[in-house]
PDB file of C-alpha atoms in Angstrom:
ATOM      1  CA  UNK A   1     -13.447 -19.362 -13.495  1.00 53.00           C
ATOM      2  CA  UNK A   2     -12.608 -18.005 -10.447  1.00 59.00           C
ATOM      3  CA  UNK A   3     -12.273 -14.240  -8.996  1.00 60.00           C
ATOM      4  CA  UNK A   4      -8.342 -13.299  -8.484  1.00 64.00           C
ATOM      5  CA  UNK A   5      -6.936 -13.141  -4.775  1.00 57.00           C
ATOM      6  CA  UNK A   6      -6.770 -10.017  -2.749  1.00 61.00           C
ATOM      7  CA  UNK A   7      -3.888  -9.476  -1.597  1.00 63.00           C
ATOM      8  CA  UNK A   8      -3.225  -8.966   2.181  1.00 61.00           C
ATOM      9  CA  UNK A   9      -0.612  -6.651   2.139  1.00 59.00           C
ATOM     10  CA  UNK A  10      -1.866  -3.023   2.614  1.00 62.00           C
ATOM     11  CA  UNK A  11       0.404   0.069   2.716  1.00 60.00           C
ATOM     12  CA  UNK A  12      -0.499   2.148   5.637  1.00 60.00           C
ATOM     13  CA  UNK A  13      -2.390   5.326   5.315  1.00 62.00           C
ATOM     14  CA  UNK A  14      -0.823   8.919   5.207  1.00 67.00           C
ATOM     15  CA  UNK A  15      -2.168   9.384   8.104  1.00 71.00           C
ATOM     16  CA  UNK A  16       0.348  12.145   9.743  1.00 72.00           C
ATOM     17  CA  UNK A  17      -0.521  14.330   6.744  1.00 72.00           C
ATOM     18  CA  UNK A  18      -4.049  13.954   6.815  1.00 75.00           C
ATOM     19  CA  UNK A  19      -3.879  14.630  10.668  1.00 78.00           C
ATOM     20  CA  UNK A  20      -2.049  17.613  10.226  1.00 80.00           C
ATOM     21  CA  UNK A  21      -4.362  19.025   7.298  1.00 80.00           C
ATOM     22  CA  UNK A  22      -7.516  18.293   9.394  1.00 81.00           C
ATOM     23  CA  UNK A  23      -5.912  20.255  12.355  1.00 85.00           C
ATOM     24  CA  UNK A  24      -5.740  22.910  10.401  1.00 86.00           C
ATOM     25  CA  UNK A  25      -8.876  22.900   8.752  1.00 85.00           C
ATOM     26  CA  UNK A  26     -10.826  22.302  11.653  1.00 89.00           C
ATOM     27  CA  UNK A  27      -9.137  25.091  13.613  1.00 91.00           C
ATOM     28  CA  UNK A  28      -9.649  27.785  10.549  1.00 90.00           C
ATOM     29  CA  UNK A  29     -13.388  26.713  10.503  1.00 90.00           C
ATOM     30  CA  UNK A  30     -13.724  27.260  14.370  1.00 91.00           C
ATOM     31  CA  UNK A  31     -12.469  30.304  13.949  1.00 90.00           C
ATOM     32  CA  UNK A  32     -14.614  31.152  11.264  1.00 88.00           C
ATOM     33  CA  UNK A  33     -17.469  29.667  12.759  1.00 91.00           C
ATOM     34  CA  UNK A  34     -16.463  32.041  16.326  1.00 91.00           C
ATOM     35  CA  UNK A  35     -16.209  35.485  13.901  1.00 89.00           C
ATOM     36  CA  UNK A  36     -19.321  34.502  12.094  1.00 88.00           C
ATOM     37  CA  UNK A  37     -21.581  34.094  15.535  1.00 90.00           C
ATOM     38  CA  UNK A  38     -19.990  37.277  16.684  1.00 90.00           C
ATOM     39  CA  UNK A  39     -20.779  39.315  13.896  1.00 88.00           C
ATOM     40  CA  UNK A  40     -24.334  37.564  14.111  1.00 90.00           C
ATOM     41  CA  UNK A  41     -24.776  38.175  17.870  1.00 92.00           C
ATOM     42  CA  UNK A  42     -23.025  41.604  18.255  1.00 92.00           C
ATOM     43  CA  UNK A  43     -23.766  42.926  14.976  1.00 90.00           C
ATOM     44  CA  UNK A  44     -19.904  43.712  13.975  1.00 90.00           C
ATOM     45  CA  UNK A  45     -16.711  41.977  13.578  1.00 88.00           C
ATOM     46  CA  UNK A  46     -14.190  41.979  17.060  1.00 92.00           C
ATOM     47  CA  UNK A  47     -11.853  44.988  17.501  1.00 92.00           C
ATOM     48  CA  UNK A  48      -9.024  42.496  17.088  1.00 91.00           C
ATOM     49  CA  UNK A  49     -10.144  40.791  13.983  1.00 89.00           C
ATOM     50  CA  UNK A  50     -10.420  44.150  12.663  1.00 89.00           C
ATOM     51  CA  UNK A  51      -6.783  45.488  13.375  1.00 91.00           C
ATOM     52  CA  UNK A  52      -5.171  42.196  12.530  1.00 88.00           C
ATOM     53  CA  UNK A  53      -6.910  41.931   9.223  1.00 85.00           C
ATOM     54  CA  UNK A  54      -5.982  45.825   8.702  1.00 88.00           C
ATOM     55  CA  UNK A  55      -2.287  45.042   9.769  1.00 86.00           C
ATOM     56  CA  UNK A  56      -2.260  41.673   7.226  1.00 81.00           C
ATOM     57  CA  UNK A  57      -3.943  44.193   4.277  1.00 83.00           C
ATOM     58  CA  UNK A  58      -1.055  46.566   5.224  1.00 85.00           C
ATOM     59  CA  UNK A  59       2.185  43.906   4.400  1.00 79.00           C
ATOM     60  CA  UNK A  60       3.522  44.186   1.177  1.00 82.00           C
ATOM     61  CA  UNK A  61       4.834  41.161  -0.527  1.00 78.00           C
ATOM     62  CA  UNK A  62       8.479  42.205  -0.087  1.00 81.00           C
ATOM     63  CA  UNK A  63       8.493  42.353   3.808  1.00 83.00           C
ATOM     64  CA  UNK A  64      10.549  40.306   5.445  1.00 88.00           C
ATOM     65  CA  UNK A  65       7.554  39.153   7.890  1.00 83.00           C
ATOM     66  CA  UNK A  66       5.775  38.392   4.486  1.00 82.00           C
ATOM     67  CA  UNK A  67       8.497  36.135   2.839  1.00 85.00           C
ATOM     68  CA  UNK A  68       9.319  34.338   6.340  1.00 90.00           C
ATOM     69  CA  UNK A  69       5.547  33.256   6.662  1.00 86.00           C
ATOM     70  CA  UNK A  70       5.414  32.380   2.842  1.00 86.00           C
ATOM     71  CA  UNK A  71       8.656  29.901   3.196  1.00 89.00           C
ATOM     72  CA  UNK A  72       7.222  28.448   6.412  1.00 90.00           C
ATOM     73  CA  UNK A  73       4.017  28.051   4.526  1.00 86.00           C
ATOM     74  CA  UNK A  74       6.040  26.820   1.476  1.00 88.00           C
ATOM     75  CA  UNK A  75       8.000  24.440   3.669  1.00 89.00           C
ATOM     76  CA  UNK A  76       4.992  22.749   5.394  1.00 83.00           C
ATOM     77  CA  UNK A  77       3.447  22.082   2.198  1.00 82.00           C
ATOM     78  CA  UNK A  78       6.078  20.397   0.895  1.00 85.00           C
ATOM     79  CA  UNK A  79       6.489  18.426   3.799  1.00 82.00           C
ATOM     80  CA  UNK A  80       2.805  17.051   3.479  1.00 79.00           C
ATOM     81  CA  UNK A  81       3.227  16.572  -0.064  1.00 80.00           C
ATOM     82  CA  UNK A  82       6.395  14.402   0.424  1.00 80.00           C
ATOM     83  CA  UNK A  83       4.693  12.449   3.496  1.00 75.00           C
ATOM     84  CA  UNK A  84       1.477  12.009   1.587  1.00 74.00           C
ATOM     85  CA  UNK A  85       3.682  10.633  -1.440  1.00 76.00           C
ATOM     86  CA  UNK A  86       6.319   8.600   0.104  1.00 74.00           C
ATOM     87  CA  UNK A  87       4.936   4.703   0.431  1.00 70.00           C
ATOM     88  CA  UNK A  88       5.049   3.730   4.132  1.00 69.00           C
ATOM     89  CA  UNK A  89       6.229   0.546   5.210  1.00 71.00           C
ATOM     90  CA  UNK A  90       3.871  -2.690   5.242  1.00 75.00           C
ATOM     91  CA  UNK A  91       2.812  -3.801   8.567  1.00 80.00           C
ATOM     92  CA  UNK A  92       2.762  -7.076   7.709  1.00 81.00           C
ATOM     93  CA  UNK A  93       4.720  -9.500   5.248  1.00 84.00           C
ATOM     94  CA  UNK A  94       3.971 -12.459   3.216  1.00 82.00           C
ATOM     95  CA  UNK A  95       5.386 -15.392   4.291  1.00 81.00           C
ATOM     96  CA  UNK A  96       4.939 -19.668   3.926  1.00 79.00           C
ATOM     97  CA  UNK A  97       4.752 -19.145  -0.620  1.00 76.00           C
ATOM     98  CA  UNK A  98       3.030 -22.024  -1.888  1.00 76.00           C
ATOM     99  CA  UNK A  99       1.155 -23.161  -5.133  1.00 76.00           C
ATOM    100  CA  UNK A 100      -2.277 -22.677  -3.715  1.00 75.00           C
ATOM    101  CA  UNK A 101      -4.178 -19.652  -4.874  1.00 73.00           C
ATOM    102  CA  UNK A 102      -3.957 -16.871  -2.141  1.00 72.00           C
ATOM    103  CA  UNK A 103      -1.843 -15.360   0.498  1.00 76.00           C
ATOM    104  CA  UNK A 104      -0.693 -15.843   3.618  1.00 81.00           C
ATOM    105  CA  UNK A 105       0.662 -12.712   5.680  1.00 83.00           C
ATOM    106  CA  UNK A 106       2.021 -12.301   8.996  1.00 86.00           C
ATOM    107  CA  UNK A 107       2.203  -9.208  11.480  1.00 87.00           C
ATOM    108  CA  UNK A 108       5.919  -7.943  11.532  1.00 88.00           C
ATOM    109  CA  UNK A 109       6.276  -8.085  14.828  1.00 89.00           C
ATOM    110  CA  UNK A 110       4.850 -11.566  14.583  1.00 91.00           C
ATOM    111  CA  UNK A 111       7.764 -12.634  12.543  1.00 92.00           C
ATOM    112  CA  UNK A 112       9.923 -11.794  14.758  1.00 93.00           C
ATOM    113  CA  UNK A 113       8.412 -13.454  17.583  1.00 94.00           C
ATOM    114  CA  UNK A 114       8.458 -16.856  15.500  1.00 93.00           C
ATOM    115  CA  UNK A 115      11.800 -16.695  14.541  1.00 93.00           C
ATOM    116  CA  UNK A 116      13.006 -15.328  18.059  1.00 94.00           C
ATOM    117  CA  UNK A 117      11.250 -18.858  19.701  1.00 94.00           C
ATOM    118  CA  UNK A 118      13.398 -20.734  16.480  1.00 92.00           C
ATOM    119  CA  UNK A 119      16.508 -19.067  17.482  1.00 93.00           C
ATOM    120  CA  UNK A 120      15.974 -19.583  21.426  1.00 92.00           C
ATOM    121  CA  UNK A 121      15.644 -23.425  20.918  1.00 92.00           C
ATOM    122  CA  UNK A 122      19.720 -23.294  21.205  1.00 90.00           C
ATOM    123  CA  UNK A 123      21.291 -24.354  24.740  1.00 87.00           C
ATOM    124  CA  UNK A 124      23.697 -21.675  24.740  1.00 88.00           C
ATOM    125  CA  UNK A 125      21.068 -18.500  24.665  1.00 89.00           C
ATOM    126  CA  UNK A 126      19.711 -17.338  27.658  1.00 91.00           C
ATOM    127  CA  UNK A 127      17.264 -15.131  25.709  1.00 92.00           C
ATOM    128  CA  UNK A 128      16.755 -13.421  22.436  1.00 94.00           C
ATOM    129  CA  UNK A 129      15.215 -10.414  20.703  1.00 94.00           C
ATOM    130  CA  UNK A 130      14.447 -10.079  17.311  1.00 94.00           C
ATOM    131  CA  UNK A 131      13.303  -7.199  15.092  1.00 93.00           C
ATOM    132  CA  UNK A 132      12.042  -6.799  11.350  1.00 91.00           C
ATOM    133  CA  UNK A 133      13.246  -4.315   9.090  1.00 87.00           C
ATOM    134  CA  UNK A 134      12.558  -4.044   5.602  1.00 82.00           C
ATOM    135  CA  UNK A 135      14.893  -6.631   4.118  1.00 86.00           C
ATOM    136  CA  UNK A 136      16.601  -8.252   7.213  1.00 91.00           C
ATOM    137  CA  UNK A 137      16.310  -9.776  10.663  1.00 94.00           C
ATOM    138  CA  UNK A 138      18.084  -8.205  13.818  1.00 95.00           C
ATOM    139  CA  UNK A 139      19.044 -10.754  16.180  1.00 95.00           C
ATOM    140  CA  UNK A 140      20.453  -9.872  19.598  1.00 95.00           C
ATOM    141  CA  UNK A 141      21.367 -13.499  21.421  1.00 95.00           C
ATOM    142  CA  UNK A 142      22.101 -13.306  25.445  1.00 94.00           C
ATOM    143  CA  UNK A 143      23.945 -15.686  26.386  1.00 92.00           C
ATOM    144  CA  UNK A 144      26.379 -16.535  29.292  1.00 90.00           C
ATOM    145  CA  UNK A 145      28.999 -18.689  27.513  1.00 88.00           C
ATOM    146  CA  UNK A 146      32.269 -17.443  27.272  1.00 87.00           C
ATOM    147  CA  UNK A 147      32.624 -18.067  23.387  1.00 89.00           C
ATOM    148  CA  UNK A 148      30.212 -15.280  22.404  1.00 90.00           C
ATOM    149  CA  UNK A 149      31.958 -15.971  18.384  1.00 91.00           C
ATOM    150  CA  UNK A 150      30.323 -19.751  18.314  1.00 92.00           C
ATOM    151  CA  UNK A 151      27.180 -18.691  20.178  1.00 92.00           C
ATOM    152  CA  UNK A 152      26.711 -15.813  17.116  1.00 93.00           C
ATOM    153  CA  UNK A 153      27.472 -18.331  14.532  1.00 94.00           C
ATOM    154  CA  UNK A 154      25.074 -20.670  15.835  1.00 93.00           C
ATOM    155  CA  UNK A 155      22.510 -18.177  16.446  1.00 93.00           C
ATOM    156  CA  UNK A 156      22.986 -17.448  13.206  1.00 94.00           C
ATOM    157  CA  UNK A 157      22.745 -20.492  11.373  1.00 93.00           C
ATOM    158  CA  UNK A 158      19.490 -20.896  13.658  1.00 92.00           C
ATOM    159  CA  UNK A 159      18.132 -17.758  12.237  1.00 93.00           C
ATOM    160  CA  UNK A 160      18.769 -18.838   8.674  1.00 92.00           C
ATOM    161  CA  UNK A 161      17.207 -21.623   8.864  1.00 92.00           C
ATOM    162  CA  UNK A 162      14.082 -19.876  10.305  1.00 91.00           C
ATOM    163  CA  UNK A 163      14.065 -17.804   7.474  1.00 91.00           C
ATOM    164  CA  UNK A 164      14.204 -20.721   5.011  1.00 90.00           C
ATOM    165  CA  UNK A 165      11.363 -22.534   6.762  1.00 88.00           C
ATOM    166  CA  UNK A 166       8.961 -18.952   6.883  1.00 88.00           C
ATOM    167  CA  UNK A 167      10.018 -17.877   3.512  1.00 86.00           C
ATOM    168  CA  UNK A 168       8.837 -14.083   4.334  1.00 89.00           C
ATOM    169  CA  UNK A 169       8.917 -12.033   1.162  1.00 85.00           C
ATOM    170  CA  UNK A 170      11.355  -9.625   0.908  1.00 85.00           C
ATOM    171  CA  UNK A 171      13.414 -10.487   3.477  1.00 88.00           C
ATOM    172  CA  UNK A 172      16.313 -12.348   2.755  1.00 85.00           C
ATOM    173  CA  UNK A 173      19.238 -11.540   5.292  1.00 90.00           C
ATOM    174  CA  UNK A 174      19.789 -11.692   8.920  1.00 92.00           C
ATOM    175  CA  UNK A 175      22.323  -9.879  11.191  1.00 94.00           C
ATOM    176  CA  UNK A 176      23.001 -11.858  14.680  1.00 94.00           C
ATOM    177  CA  UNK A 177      24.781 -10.065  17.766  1.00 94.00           C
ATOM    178  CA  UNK A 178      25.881 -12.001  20.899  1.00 93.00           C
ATOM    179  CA  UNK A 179      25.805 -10.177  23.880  1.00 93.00           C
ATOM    180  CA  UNK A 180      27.332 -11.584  27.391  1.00 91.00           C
ATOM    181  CA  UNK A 181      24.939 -11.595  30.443  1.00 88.00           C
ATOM    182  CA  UNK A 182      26.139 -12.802  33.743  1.00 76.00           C
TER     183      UNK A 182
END
C-alpha cells in the first residue's frame, strides 16, 4: 500500500505578524538587556529610566494618555491577530488534473506567462500581459488593428482555450482588454 501524496500547495506564512512581534520583542529585550548592564556597571538604574518609570507609576487608568495608549495597544493586537488568522493567498496553483497519484503545481506568475505565450500566438496582438488572481485571468492584448472588439473576442477565445488545456484549479474565468498601440 502506498503512502498518500503531499500536496504542493502551501499557504504562505504570517510572516508580517511575526515580523512585527519579533521587532518588538527584540527591541524590549535590548532595552532590557541596556538597563540591566547599566545597573550592573554603574551600580543604579539611569536618571531617565527612573523618572519615566515614576511618571508611568503616576497615570491612573482613567487618563486620557492612559486610554489612548491602551486603544493603540488594543488596535495593534487585533491587527496581528487578524493577519496571523486570515489565510494568505497560495503562491502557486494546481494545474494539468490527471488520474495519476500526485500533484502537479505551477508558480502563479508562471501561469500567466504560459497562457500569455497561448494568447500571443494570434496575428493581431502585438503583445500581451497576463496576471493571476484568485479565480480569474487578466488579459491586457496590444494590438494595432483598428477592430479592437474582434481582437478582444479572439484574445479571448485564445485565453479560454488556454485555460481548458492547463486546467489550473480554482480558476475558471478570464477577463480580456484590448488596448490600441500605434
Amino acid at each position: 500500500m502506498r503512502a498518500p501524496v503531499p500536496a504542493l500547495i502551501y499557504r504562505p506564512t504570517r510572516s508580517a505578524s511575526a515580523t512585527v512581534l519579533a521587532l518588538l520583542l527584540l527591541i524590549i529585550g535590548g532595552l532590557g538587556t541596556w538597563l540591566t548592564g547599566y545597573r550592573l556597571l554603574t551600580g543604579s538604574w539611569p536618571q531617565r529610566t527612573v523618572t519615566t518609570l515614576n511618571a508611568i507609576g503616576t497615570v491612573s487608568f482613567s487618563s486620557i494618555a492612559a486610554l489612548i495608549a491602551a486603544g493603540i495597544a488594543a488596535a495593534c493586537g487585533l491587527l496581528m491577530l487578524v493577519a496571523a488568522l486570515w489565510p494568505g493567498r497560495p503562491r502557486h496553483v494546481a494545474f494539468l488534473p490527471d488520474d495519476i497519484p500526485g500533484q502537479t503545481a505551477l508558480h502563479r506568475s508562471d501561469l500567466a506567462i504560459l497562457i500569455k505565450r497561448h494568447v500571443e500566438q494570434l496575428a493581431t496582438i502585438r503583445s500581451a500581459s497576463a496576471t493571476v488572481r484568485r479565480s480569474r485571468v487578466d488579459v491586457v492584448v496590444f494590438s494595432d488593428a483598428d477592430d479592437l472588439d474582434a481582437v478582444r473576442e479572439a484574445a479571448s477565445e485564445k485565453t479560454d482555450e488556454a485555460l481548458e488545456v492547463f486546467n489550473p484549479e480554482g480558476i475558471t474565468r478570464s477577463r480580456v482588454r484590448a488596448r490600441r498601440v500605434s
